Amino acid sequence: MVLSAVVYDAARLIGPDEPRRPPPAGLRGRRTALEAAEGRCAGLLLNGRIDRAAYQRRAADRARRGPHPE
């Protein structure tokens, strides 16, 4: 069990910090998915992983999509 924990921790350290794709919107609702995407982008901006222009592009893309009633 200890060995599996060590392997798991090592894999998390080596793996990417951010998931490649956001979770599917259909499972939690479109509005919640857009809010989660905003939170991820804000975190990326605050940690210096994206610049201000990239953040603004992503925000504009989310605004165009907007929450649509399902």
mmCIF file of N, CA and C in Angstrom:
data_model
loop_
_atom_site.group_PDB
_atom_site.id
_atom_site.type_symbol
_atom_site.label_atom_id
_atom_site.label_comp_id
_atom_site.label_asym_id
_atom_site.label_seq_id
_atom_site.Cartn_x
_atom_site.Cartn_y
_atom_site.Cartn_z
ATOM 1 N N MET A 1 0.829 -1.181 0.000
ATOM 2 C CA MET A 1 0.000 0.000 0.000
ATOM 3 C C MET A 1 0.885 1.261 0.000
ATOM 4 N N VAL A 2 1.950 1.220 0.730
ATOM 5 C CA VAL A 2 2.865 2.361 0.766
ATOM 6 C C VAL A 2 3.508 2.552 -0.608
ATOM 7 N N LEU A 3 3.863 1.452 -1.250
ATOM 8 C CA LEU A 3 4.457 1.535 -2.576
ATOM 9 C C LEU A 3 3.490 2.161 -3.577
ATOM 10 N N SER A 4 2.217 1.801 -3.496
ATOM 11 C CA SER A 4 1.240 2.390 -4.418
ATOM 12 C C SER A 4 1.085 3.890 -4.169
ATOM 13 N N ALA A 5 1.176 4.317 -2.911
ATOM 14 C CA ALA A 5 1.093 5.745 -2.595
ATOM 15 C C ALA A 5 2.295 6.496 -3.159
ATOM 16 N N VAL A 6 3.467 5.879 -3.084
ATOM 17 C CA VAL A 6 4.670 6.511 -3.617
ATOM 18 C C VAL A 6 4.570 6.650 -5.131
ATOM 19 N N VAL A 7 4.091 5.600 -5.797
ATOM 20 C CA VAL A 7 3.930 5.649 -7.251
ATOM 21 C C VAL A 7 2.897 6.710 -7.639
ATOM 22 N N TYR A 8 1.799 6.759 -6.911
ATOM 23 C CA TYR A 8 0.768 7.754 -7.189
ATOM 24 C C TYR A 8 1.310 9.169 -7.041
ATOM 25 N N ASP A 9 2.028 9.449 -5.950
ATOM 26 C CA ASP A 9 2.598 10.778 -5.741
ATOM 27 C C ASP A 9 3.608 11.136 -6.822
ATOM 28 N N ALA A 10 4.422 10.182 -7.211
ATOM 29 C CA ALA A 10 5.406 10.438 -8.267
ATOM 30 C C ALA A 10 4.718 10.756 -9.585
ATOM 31 N N ALA A 11 3.652 10.051 -9.892
ATOM 32 C CA ALA A 11 2.915 10.309 -11.137
ATOM 33 C C ALA A 11 2.282 11.699 -11.113
ATOM 34 N N ARG A 12 1.779 12.111 -9.968
ATOM 35 C CA ARG A 12 1.188 13.453 -9.872
ATOM 36 C C ARG A 12 2.243 14.539 -9.997
ATOM 37 N N LEU A 13 3.428 14.304 -9.496
ATOM 38 C CA LEU A 13 4.495 15.293 -9.620
ATOM 39 C C LEU A 13 4.985 15.421 -11.056
ATOM 40 N N ILE A 14 5.008 14.311 -11.775
ATOM 41 C CA ILE A 14 5.494 14.325 -13.149
ATOM 42 C C ILE A 14 4.427 14.839 -14.112
ATOM 43 N N GLY A 15 3.167 14.549 -13.834
ATOM 44 C CA GLY A 15 2.063 14.892 -14.735
ATOM 45 C C GLY A 15 1.820 16.380 -14.833
ATOM 46 N N PRO A 16 0.972 16.792 -15.782
ATOM 47 C CA PRO A 16 0.663 18.215 -15.958
ATOM 48 C C PRO A 16 -0.143 18.757 -14.781
ATOM 49 N N ASP A 17 0.036 20.051 -14.514
ATOM 50 C CA ASP A 17 -0.683 20.695 -13.415
ATOM 51 C C ASP A 17 -2.150 20.920 -13.760
ATOM 52 N N GLU A 18 -2.432 21.199 -15.003
ATOM 53 C CA GLU A 18 -3.786 21.477 -15.441
ATOM 54 C C GLU A 18 -4.293 20.332 -16.315
ATOM 55 N N PRO A 19 -5.575 20.002 -16.189
ATOM 56 C CA PRO A 19 -6.116 18.972 -17.074
ATOM 57 C C PRO A 19 -6.104 19.452 -18.524
ATOM 58 N N ARG A 20 -5.998 18.531 -19.448
ATOM 59 C CA ARG A 20 -5.939 18.885 -20.868
ATOM 60 C C ARG A 20 -7.250 19.486 -21.355
ATOM 61 N N ARG A 21 -8.350 18.937 -20.897
ATOM 62 C CA ARG A 21 -9.655 19.443 -21.311
ATOM 63 C C ARG A 21 -10.521 19.648 -20.069
ATOM 64 N N PRO A 22 -11.419 20.622 -20.087
ATOM 65 C CA PRO A 22 -12.315 20.798 -18.940
ATOM 66 C C PRO A 22 -13.319 19.647 -18.874
ATOM 67 N N PRO A 23 -13.906 19.423 -17.711
ATOM 68 C CA PRO A 23 -14.903 18.357 -17.598
ATOM 69 C C PRO A 23 -16.095 18.629 -18.506
ATOM 70 N N PRO A 24 -16.805 17.601 -18.943
ATOM 71 C CA PRO A 24 -17.940 17.797 -19.846
ATOM 72 C C PRO A 24 -19.033 18.663 -19.222
ATOM 73 N N ALA A 25 -19.559 19.572 -20.017
ATOM 74 C CA ALA A 25 -20.565 20.506 -19.521
ATOM 75 C C ALA A 25 -21.897 19.819 -19.236
ATOM 76 N N GLY A 26 -22.182 18.763 -19.948
ATOM 77 C CA GLY A 26 -23.478 18.108 -19.784
ATOM 78 C C GLY A 26 -23.690 17.504 -18.411
ATOM 79 N N LEU A 27 -22.628 17.177 -17.702
ATOM 80 C CA LEU A 27 -22.775 16.526 -16.410
ATOM 81 C C LEU A 27 -23.173 17.498 -15.307
ATOM 82 N N ARG A 28 -22.694 18.721 -15.366
ATOM 83 C CA ARG A 28 -22.959 19.657 -14.278
ATOM 84 C C ARG A 28 -23.799 20.846 -14.689
ATOM 85 N N GLY A 29 -24.091 20.984 -15.932
ATOM 86 C CA GLY A 29 -24.817 22.149 -16.393
ATOM 87 C C GLY A 29 -23.877 23.159 -17.015
ATOM 88 N N ARG A 30 -24.375 23.845 -18.003
ATOM 89 C CA ARG A 30 -23.531 24.755 -18.783
ATOM 90 C C ARG A 30 -23.024 25.935 -17.954
ATOM 91 N N ARG A 31 -23.881 26.497 -17.136
ATOM 92 C CA ARG A 31 -23.463 27.659 -16.326
ATOM 93 C C ARG A 31 -22.355 27.279 -15.359
ATOM 94 N N THR A 32 -22.488 26.166 -14.715
ATOM 95 C CA THR A 32 -21.471 25.717 -13.773
ATOM 96 C C THR A 32 -20.161 25.435 -14.489
ATOM 97 N N ALA A 33 -20.238 24.859 -15.693
ATOM 98 C CA ALA A 33 -19.023 24.590 -16.461
ATOM 99 C C ALA A 33 -18.328 25.891 -16.851
ATOM 100 N N LEU A 34 -19.103 26.914 -17.223
ATOM 101 C CA LEU A 34 -18.500 28.201 -17.574
ATOM 102 C C LEU A 34 -17.862 28.856 -16.352
ATOM 103 N N GLU A 35 -18.501 28.729 -15.192
ATOM 104 C CA GLU A 35 -17.918 29.280 -13.969
ATOM 105 C C GLU A 35 -16.633 28.545 -13.601
ATOM 106 N N ALA A 36 -16.615 27.238 -13.794
ATOM 107 C CA ALA A 36 -15.407 26.465 -13.506
ATOM 108 C C ALA A 36 -14.281 26.858 -14.466
ATOM 109 N N ALA A 37 -14.631 27.083 -15.733
ATOM 110 C CA ALA A 37 -13.627 27.499 -16.713
ATOM 111 C C ALA A 37 -13.050 28.865 -16.340
ATOM 112 N N GLU A 38 -13.893 29.754 -15.850
ATOM 113 C CA GLU A 38 -13.424 31.069 -15.413
ATOM 114 C C GLU A 38 -12.461 30.916 -14.240
ATOM 115 N N GLY A 39 -12.807 30.047 -13.302
ATOM 116 C CA GLY A 39 -11.928 29.817 -12.162
ATOM 117 C C GLY A 39 -10.578 29.247 -12.568
ATOM 118 N N ARG A 40 -10.592 28.303 -13.528
ATOM 119 C CA ARG A 40 -9.336 27.728 -14.010
ATOM 120 C C ARG A 40 -8.480 28.786 -14.690
ATOM 121 N N CYS A 41 -9.113 29.620 -15.523
ATOM 122 C CA CYS A 41 -8.358 30.665 -16.232
ATOM 123 C C CYS A 41 -7.811 31.707 -15.250
ATOM 124 N N ALA A 42 -8.597 32.053 -14.252
ATOM 125 C CA ALA A 42 -8.116 33.006 -13.255
ATOM 126 C C ALA A 42 -6.918 32.432 -12.499
ATOM 127 N N GLY A 43 -6.985 31.139 -12.179
ATOM 128 C CA GLY A 43 -5.855 30.501 -11.517
ATOM 129 C C GLY A 43 -4.616 30.489 -12.388
ATOM 130 N N LEU A 44 -4.796 30.203 -13.677
ATOM 131 C CA LEU A 44 -3.665 30.217 -14.600
ATOM 132 C C LEU A 44 -3.047 31.608 -14.686
ATOM 133 N N LEU A 45 -3.901 32.634 -14.730
ATOM 134 C CA LEU A 45 -3.410 34.008 -14.800
ATOM 135 C C LEU A 45 -2.652 34.378 -13.521
ATOM 136 N N LEU A 46 -3.213 34.042 -12.377
ATOM 137 C CA LEU A 46 -2.574 34.395 -11.107
ATOM 138 C C LEU A 46 -1.266 33.646 -10.900
ATOM 139 N N ASN A 47 -1.149 32.444 -11.452
ATOM 140 C CA ASN A 47 0.092 31.676 -11.302
ATOM 141 C C ASN A 47 1.093 31.958 -12.409
ATOM 142 N N GLY A 48 0.765 32.877 -13.311
ATOM 143 C CA GLY A 48 1.702 33.266 -14.352
ATOM 144 C C GLY A 48 1.819 32.274 -15.497
ATOM 145 N N ARG A 49 0.854 31.376 -15.645
ATOM 146 C CA ARG A 49 0.917 30.382 -16.721
ATOM 147 C C ARG A 49 0.366 30.925 -18.038
ATOM 148 N N ILE A 50 -0.494 31.935 -17.978
ATOM 149 C CA ILE A 50 -0.967 32.608 -19.183
ATOM 150 C C ILE A 50 -0.826 34.102 -18.959
ATOM 151 N N ASP A 51 -0.744 34.865 -20.062
ATOM 152 C CA ASP A 51 -0.625 36.314 -19.919
ATOM 153 C C ASP A 51 -2.018 36.949 -19.970
ATOM 154 N N ARG A 52 -2.041 38.254 -19.790
ATOM 155 C CA ARG A 52 -3.305 38.981 -19.715
ATOM 156 C C ARG A 52 -4.107 38.890 -21.019
ATOM 157 N N ALA A 53 -3.412 38.946 -22.163
ATOM 158 C CA ALA A 53 -4.097 38.870 -23.452
ATOM 159 C C ALA A 53 -4.766 37.511 -23.640
ATOM 160 N N ALA A 54 -4.093 36.438 -23.246
ATOM 161 C CA ALA A 54 -4.678 35.101 -23.356
ATOM 162 C C ALA A 54 -5.892 34.974 -22.439
ATOM 163 N N TYR A 55 -5.790 35.547 -21.246
ATOM 164 C CA TYR A 55 -6.926 35.522 -20.318
ATOM 165 C C TYR A 55 -8.125 36.260 -20.917
ATOM 166 N N GLN A 56 -7.870 37.427 -21.518
ATOM 167 C CA GLN A 56 -8.958 38.209 -22.105
ATOM 168 C C GLN A 56 -9.577 37.498 -23.303
ATOM 169 N N ARG A 57 -8.754 36.818 -24.109
ATOM 170 C CA ARG A 57 -9.297 36.036 -25.234
ATOM 171 C C ARG A 57 -10.208 34.925 -24.729
ATOM 172 N N ARG A 58 -9.747 34.230 -23.701
ATOM 173 C CA ARG A 58 -10.559 33.144 -23.150
ATOM 174 C C ARG A 58 -11.860 33.672 -22.558
ATOM 175 N N ALA A 59 -11.794 34.825 -21.880
ATOM 176 C CA ALA A 59 -12.996 35.419 -21.301
ATOM 177 C C ALA A 59 -13.969 35.835 -22.398
ATOM 178 N N ALA A 60 -13.461 36.383 -23.500
ATOM 179 C CA ALA A 60 -14.331 36.782 -24.613
ATOM 180 C C ALA A 60 -14.979 35.562 -25.245
ATOM 181 N N ASP A 61 -14.231 34.471 -25.367
ATOM 182 C CA ASP A 61 -14.812 33.235 -25.909
ATOM 183 C C ASP A 61 -15.932 32.721 -25.016
ATOM 184 N N ARG A 62 -15.714 32.762 -23.709
ATOM 185 C CA ARG A 62 -16.762 32.308 -22.786
ATOM 186 C C ARG A 62 -17.980 33.223 -22.852
ATOM 187 N N ALA A 63 -17.755 34.526 -23.007
ATOM 188 C CA ALA A 63 -18.870 35.468 -23.074
ATOM 189 C C ALA A 63 -19.700 35.236 -24.336
ATOM 190 N N ARG A 64 -19.039 34.906 -25.438
ATOM 191 C CA ARG A 64 -19.785 34.631 -26.669
ATOM 192 C C ARG A 64 -20.628 33.368 -26.538
ATOM 193 N N ARG A 65 -20.071 32.355 -25.872
ATOM 194 C CA ARG A 65 -20.836 31.116 -25.691
ATOM 195 C C ARG A 65 -21.988 31.339 -24.742
ATOM 196 N N GLY A 66 -21.710 31.960 -23.600
ATOM 197 C CA GLY A 66 -22.719 32.298 -22.616
ATOM 198 C C GLY A 66 -23.534 31.116 -22.128
ATOM 199 N N PRO A 67 -24.204 31.276 -20.987
ATOM 200 C CA PRO A 67 -25.058 30.210 -20.490
ATOM 201 C C PRO A 67 -26.394 30.199 -21.251
ATOM 202 N N HIS A 68 -26.670 29.122 -21.920
ATOM 203 C CA HIS A 68 -27.925 28.990 -22.659
ATOM 204 C C HIS A 68 -28.861 28.070 -21.889
ATOM 205 N N PRO A 69 -30.143 28.371 -21.863
ATOM 206 C CA PRO A 69 -31.058 27.470 -21.163
ATOM 207 C C PRO A 69 -31.050 26.099 -21.821
ATOM 208 N N GLU A 70 -31.100 25.080 -21.004
ATOM 209 C CA GLU A 70 -31.049 23.717 -21.537
ATOM 210 C C GLU A 70 -32.405 23.105 -21.693
#
